[in-house]
Phi, psi and omega in degrees: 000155159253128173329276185233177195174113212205176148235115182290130186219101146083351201052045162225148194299196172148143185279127153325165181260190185272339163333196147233313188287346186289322188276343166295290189278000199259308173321300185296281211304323193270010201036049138272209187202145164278125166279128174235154191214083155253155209228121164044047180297142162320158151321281202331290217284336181255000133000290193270313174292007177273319143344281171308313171255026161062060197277145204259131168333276177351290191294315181292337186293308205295320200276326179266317154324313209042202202066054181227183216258135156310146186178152161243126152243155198248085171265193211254018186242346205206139142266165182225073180296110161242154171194188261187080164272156199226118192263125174262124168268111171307347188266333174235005187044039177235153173284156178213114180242161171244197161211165195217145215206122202223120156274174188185095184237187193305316218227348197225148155225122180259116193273145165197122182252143175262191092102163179267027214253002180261025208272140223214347158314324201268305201289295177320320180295324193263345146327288252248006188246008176228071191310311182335291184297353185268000186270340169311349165094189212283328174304298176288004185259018184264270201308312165313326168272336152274338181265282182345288185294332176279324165321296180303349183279336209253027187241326162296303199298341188271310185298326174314312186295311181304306166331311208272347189274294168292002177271329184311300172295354159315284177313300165315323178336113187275355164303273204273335181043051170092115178261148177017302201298341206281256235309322175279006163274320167305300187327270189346281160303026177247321187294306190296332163298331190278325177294337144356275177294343176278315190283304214292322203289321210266001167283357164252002173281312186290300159342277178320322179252351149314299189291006195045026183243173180101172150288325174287340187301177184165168160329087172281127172289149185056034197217106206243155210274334184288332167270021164317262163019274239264309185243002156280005162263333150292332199261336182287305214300313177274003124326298186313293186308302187306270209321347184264328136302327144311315176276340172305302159333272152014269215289333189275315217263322174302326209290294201312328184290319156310301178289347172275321173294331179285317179296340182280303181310305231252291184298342173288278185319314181262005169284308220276321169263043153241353160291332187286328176306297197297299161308321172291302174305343181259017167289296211284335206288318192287319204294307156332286160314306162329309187248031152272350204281301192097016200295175199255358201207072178216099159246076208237315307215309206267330204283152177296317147282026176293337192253349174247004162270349188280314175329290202292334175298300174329302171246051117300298197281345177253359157287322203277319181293292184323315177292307180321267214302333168301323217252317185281339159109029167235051166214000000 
């Protein structure tokens, strides 16, 4: 459905009429631009805007399925900006993502959000309190809606950081070095940097050539060399973001290589003492056994002390043992 819908003159606002091709040409004429805003539109209902604003079929297939990767695509009437905004839930320490789906033509901009963690109202607001920038045309409600999501990567990327930082003392402890539970948490948190990394990583190609640096930059249509800038400061933040997803990653694969190493040390330790328990019980066990045989001819069999000297023996040698296996650290 649509949200919102306006026409910018000048970066102040005025309400579109409800025509869309009325609001298209009402736009041109004043050298403003139309803003439009939907949220999970039907075929049908994105139809008529597809219609209006010549939108190339791709990009609308693209726009209405979702589930798609960041990326630009440059058609010859419009670009096509996708992205990947990333919501962190604090009640459950999982990442969560949506998507914003952006046209961009001479005169127009069509916004189209996926998810509720994608909301573009605040980003409109702020827009719309800073007419300068909004008077730069259609690039800049581009540029707003991409620096707004990336901001928020790096607002992500800090609870993340902190999660990991407990999990890191988690694992480290020195009583317990991690209960039952730390490895199937680490999985998890590995999971949520990976969904992390599927919106932030693949967003720098578009970033980069939006910002004009690089081997990809270049000549973008509806991207004017003065909003160059605007997003080479976008493209520094989600640097900023990668690398900080890099190091998570990293850093999440060292913890689990640690905590798997301590549990194999830790299952060692506890072989070396039910081997030593085990060594200590087959001493009294051999002693035993021996004067269990029943033979006719032990004649130890007969003497009066023989049974608090086997005693006494017995446990000499599990005093002797016990110090040993005590003194090498498997008791």
């Amino acid at each position: 459905m649509i949200v919102d819908c306006a026409i910018y003159r000048h970066g102040h606002r005025s309400e579109g009429p409800e025509d869309l091709s009325d609001a298209l040409d009402e736009a041109r004429a004043a050298g403003g631009f139309v803003w439009i805003g939907l949220h999970e539109p039907s075929e049908r209902e994105f139809d008529l805007v597809t219609r209006e604003f010549g939108l190339h079929p791709l990009a609308v297939e693209d726009a209405l399925k979702a589930h798609q990767r960041p990326k630009l695509e440059v058609y010859d009437d419009s670009l096509f900006l996708v992205l990947k905004p990333v919501v962190y839930e604090p009640e459950s320490d999982t990442v969560s993502t949506g998507e914003i789906m952006i046209f961009v033509g001479d005169s127009f901009v069509v916004t189209v959000r996926h998810g509720e963690g994608a909301q573009l109202a605040s980003v409109r607001q702020r827009l719309e309190q800073e007419p300068e920038l909004l008077d730069k045309g259609p690039t800049a409600v581009m540029y707003a809606v991409s620096d707004a999501v990336v901001d928020h990567y790096l607002e992500v990327a800090t609870e993340l950081q902190t999660d990991l930082d407990e999990l890191e003392a988690e694992v480290f402890q020195p009583e317990t070095g991690g209960s039952r539970n730390t490895a199937s948490r680490i999985y998890a948190f590995k999971r949520q940097v990976l969904t992390f990394r599927r919106a932030t990583g693949p967003l720098a190609v578009p970033m980069t050539r939006l910002a004009g640096v690089g081997q990809t930059g270049g000549d973008v249509p509806f991207v004017p060399d003065k909003a160059r800038p605007f997003f080479r400061d976008v493209n520094d933040h989600l640097t900023r973001v990668n690398e900080s997803v890099d190091g998570l990653d990293r850093l999440v694969s060292d913890i689990l290589s640690a905590h798997l190493a301590q549990t194999s040390v830790r299952q060692n330790d506890d072989m070396r003492k039910i081997s030593a328990w085990a060594a200590m019980a087959a001493v009294p066990t051999m002693i035993a056994g021996i004067y269990g045989m029943n033979f006719d001819h032990m004649p130890e069999l007969h003497w009066v002390w023989s049974y608090p000297a086997v005693i006494a023996l017995m446990a000499v040698l599990e005093v002797l043992l016990h110090r040993q296996f005590k003194r090498r650290g498997w008791l």
